[in-house]
PDB file of C-alpha atoms in Angstrom:
ATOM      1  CA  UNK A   1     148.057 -15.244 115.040  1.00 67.00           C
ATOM      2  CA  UNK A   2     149.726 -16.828 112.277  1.00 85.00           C
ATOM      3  CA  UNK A   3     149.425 -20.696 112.043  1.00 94.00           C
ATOM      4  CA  UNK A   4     149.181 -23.058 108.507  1.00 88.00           C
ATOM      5  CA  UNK A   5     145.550 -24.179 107.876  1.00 93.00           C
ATOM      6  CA  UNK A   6     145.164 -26.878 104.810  1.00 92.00           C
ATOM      7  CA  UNK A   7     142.349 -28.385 103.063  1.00 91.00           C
ATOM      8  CA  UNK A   8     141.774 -31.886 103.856  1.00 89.00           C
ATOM      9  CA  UNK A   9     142.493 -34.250 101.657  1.00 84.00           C
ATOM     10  CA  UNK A  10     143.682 -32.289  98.858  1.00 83.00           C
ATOM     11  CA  UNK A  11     146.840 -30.659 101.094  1.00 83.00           C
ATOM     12  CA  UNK A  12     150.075 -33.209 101.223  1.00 81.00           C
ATOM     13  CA  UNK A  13     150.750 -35.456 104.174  1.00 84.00           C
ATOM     14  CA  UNK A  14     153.484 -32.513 105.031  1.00 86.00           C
ATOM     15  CA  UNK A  15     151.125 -30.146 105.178  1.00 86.00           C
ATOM     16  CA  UNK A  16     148.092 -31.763 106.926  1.00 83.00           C
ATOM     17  CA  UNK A  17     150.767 -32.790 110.319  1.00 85.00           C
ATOM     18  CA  UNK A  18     151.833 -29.389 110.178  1.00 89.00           C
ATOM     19  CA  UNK A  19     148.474 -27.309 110.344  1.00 94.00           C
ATOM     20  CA  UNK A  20     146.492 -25.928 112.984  1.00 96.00           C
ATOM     21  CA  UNK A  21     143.711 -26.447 110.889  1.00 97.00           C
ATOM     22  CA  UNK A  22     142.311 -28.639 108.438  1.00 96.00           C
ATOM     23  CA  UNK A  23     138.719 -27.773 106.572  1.00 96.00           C
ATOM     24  CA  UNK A  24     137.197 -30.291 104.390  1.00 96.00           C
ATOM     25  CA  UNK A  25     134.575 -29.661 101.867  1.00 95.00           C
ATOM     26  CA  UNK A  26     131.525 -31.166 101.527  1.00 92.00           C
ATOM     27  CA  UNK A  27     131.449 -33.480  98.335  1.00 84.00           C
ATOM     28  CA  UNK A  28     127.922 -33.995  96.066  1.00 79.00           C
ATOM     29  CA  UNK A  29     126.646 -37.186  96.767  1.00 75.00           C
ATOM     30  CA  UNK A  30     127.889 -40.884  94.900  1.00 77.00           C
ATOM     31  CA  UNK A  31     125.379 -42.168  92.192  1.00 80.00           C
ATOM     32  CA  UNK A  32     127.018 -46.067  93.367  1.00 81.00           C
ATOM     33  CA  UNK A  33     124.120 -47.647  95.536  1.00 82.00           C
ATOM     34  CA  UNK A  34     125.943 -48.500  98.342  1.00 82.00           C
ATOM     35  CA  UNK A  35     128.278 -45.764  99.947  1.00 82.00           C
ATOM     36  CA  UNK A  36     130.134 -45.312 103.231  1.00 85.00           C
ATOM     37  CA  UNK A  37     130.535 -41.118 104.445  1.00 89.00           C
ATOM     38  CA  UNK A  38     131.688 -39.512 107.068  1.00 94.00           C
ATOM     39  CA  UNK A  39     129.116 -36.942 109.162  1.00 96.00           C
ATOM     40  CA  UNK A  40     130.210 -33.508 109.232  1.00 97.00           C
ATOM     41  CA  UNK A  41     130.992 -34.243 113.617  1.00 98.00           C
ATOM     42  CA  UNK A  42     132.463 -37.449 112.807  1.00 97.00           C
ATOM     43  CA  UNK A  43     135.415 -36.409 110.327  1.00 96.00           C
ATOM     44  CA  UNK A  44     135.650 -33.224 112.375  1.00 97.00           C
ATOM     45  CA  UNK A  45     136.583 -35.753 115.859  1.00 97.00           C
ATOM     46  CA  UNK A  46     138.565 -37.929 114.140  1.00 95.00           C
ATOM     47  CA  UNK A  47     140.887 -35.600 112.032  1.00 94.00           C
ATOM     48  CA  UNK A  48     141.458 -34.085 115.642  1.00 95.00           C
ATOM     49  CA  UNK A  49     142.308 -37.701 117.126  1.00 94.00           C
ATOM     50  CA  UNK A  50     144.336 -38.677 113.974  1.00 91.00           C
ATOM     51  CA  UNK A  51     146.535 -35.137 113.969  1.00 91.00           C
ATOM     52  CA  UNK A  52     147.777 -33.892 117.178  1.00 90.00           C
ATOM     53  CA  UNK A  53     149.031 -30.667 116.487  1.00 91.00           C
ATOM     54  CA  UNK A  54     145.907 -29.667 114.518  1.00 95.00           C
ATOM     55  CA  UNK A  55     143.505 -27.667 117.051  1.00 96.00           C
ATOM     56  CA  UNK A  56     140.153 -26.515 114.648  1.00 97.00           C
ATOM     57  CA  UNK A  57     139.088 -29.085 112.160  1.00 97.00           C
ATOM     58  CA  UNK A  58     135.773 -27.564 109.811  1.00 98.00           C
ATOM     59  CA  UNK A  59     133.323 -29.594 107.346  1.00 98.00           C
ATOM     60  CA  UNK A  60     132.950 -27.047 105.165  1.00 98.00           C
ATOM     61  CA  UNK A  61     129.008 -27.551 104.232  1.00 97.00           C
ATOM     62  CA  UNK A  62     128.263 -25.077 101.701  1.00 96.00           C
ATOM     63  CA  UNK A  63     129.568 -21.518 100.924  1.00 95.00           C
ATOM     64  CA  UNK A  64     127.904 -20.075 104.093  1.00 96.00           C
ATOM     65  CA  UNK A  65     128.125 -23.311 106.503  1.00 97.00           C
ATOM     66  CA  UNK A  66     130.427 -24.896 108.636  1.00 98.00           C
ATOM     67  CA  UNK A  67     130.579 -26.798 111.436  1.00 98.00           C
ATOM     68  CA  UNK A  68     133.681 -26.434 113.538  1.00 98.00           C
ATOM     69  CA  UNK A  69     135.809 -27.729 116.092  1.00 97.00           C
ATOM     70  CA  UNK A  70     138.039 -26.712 117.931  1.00 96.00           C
ATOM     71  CA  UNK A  71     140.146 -28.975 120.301  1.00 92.00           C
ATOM     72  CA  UNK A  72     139.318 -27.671 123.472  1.00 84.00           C
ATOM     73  CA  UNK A  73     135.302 -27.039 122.952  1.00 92.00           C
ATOM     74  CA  UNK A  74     132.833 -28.768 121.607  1.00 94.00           C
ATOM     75  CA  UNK A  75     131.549 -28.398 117.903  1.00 97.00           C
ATOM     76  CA  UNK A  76     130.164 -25.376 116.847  1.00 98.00           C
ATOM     77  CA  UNK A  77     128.409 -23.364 113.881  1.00 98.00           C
ATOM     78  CA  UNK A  78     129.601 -20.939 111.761  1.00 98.00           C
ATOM     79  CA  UNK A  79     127.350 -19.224 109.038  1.00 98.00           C
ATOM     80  CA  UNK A  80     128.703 -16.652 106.880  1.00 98.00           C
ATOM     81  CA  UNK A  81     127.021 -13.553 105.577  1.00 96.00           C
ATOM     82  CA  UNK A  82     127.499 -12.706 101.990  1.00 92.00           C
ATOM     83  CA  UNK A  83     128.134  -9.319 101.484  1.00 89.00           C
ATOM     84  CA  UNK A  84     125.681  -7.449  98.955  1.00 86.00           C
ATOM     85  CA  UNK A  85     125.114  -4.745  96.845  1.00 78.00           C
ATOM     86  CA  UNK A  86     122.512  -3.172  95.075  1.00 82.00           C
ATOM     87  CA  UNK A  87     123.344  -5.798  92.098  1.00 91.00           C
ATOM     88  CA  UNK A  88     125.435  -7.949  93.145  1.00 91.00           C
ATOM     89  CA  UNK A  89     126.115 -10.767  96.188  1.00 93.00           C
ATOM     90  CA  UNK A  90     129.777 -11.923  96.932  1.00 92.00           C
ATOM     91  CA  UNK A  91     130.631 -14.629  98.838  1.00 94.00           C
ATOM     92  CA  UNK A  92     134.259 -15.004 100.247  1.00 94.00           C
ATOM     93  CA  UNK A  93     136.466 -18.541 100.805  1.00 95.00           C
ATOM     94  CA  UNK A  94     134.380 -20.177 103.971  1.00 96.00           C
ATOM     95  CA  UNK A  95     137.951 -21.918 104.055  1.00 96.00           C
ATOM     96  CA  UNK A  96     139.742 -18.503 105.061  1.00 96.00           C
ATOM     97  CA  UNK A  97     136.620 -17.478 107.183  1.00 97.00           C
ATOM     98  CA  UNK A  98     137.737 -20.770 109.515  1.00 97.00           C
ATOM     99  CA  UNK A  99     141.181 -19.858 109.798  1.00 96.00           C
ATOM    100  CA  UNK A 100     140.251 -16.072 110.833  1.00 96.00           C
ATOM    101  CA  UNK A 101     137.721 -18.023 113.328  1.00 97.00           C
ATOM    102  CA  UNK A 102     140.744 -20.490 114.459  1.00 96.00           C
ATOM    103  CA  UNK A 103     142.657 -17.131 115.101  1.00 95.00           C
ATOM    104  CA  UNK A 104     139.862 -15.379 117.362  1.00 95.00           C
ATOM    105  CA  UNK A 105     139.399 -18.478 119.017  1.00 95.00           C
ATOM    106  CA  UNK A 106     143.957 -18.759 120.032  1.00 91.00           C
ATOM    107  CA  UNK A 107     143.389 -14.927 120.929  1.00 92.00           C
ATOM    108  CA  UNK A 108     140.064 -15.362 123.025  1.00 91.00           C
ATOM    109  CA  UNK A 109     140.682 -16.930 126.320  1.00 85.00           C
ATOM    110  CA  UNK A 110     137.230 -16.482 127.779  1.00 89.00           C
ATOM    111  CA  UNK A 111     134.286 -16.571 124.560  1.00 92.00           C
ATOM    112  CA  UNK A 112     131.207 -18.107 124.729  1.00 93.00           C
ATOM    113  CA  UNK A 113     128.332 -18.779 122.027  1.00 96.00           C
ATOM    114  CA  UNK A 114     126.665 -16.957 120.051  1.00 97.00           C
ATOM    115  CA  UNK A 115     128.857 -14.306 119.102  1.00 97.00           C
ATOM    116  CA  UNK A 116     129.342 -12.296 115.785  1.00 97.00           C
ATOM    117  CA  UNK A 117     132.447 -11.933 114.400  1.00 97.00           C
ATOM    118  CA  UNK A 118     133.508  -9.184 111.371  1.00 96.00           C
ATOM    119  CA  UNK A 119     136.247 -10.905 109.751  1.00 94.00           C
ATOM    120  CA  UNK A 120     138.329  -9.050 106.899  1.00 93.00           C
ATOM    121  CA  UNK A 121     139.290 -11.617 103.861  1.00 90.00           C
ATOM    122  CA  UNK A 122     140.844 -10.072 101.335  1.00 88.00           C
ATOM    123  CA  UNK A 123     138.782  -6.789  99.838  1.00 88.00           C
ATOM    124  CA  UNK A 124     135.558  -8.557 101.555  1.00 89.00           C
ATOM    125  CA  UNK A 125     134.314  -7.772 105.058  1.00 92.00           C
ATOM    126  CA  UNK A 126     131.954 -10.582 106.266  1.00 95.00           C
ATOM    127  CA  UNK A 127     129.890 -10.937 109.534  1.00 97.00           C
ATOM    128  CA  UNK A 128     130.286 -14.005 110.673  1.00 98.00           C
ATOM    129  CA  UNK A 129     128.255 -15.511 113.509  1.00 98.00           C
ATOM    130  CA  UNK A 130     129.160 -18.286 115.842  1.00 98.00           C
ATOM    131  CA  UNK A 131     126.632 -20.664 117.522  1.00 98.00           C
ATOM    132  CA  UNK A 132     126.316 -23.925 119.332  1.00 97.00           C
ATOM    133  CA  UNK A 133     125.560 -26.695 116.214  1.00 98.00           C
ATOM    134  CA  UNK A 134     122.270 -27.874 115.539  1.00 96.00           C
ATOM    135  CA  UNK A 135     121.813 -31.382 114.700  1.00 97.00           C
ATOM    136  CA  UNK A 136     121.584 -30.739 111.234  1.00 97.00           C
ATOM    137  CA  UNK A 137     125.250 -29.394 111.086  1.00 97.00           C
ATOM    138  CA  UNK A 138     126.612 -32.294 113.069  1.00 97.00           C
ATOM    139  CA  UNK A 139     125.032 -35.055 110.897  1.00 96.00           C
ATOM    140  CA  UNK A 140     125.507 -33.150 107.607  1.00 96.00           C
ATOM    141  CA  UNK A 141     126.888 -35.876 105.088  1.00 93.00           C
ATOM    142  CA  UNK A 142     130.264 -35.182 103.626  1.00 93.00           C
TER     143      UNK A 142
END
């Protein structure tokens, strides 16, 4: 399924009415002593209400995190499996892992949660698994 999936808010205005999807990455937190954030559900709802032909927005929460939504389902987690070797661990994009999730999702009339997921990114295979969010996903701080 090919469809253009930007990250949010570092893609142009162009870009973020054109894609499908839209990831955003979690940001460290401000030293000023009064802040205002979004929650990992809340950007996720709203960047769905404020693009219409966007239909999976992600809060990208760390490199083997996410919370996801896509337009017709309620949020959902995604965790990410680093692949390993005897010396080494490699983690892959959790940015490209959405948009291979975004394109199982199009192609996937009928799914429900959990599932696992082995999704090819580049020269890395990673499992992925899918599961309903936990409260700690959808209130993450981005």
């Amino acid at each position: 399924m090919h469809h253009l999936a930007a990250e949010h808010p570092e893609a142009g205005q162009r870009q973020v009415q054109s894609a499908a999807v839209l990831w955003r990455r979690a940001r460290p937190a401000s030293p000023a002593p009064h802040t205002s954030t979004w929650t990992a559900a809340g950007w996720t709802a709203r960047v769905l209400e404020d693009a219409p032909g966007c239909r999976t927005a992600a809060a990208i929460l760390s490199p083997d995190r996410c919370l996801v939504r896509y337009r017709s389902a309620a949020p959902f987690s995604v965790r990410i499996e680093p692949c390993t070797t005897s010396d080494r661990v490699m983690r892959t994009d959790p940015g490209a892992v959405v948009s291979a999730v975004h394109a199982w999702l199009g192609a996937t009339p009928q799914w429900t949660l959990p599932v696992s997921l082995v999704c090819d990114i580049g020269p890395l295979t990673v499992r992925v698994r899918l599961a309903p969010a936990d409260e700690a996903d959808l209130t993450y701080e981005l």
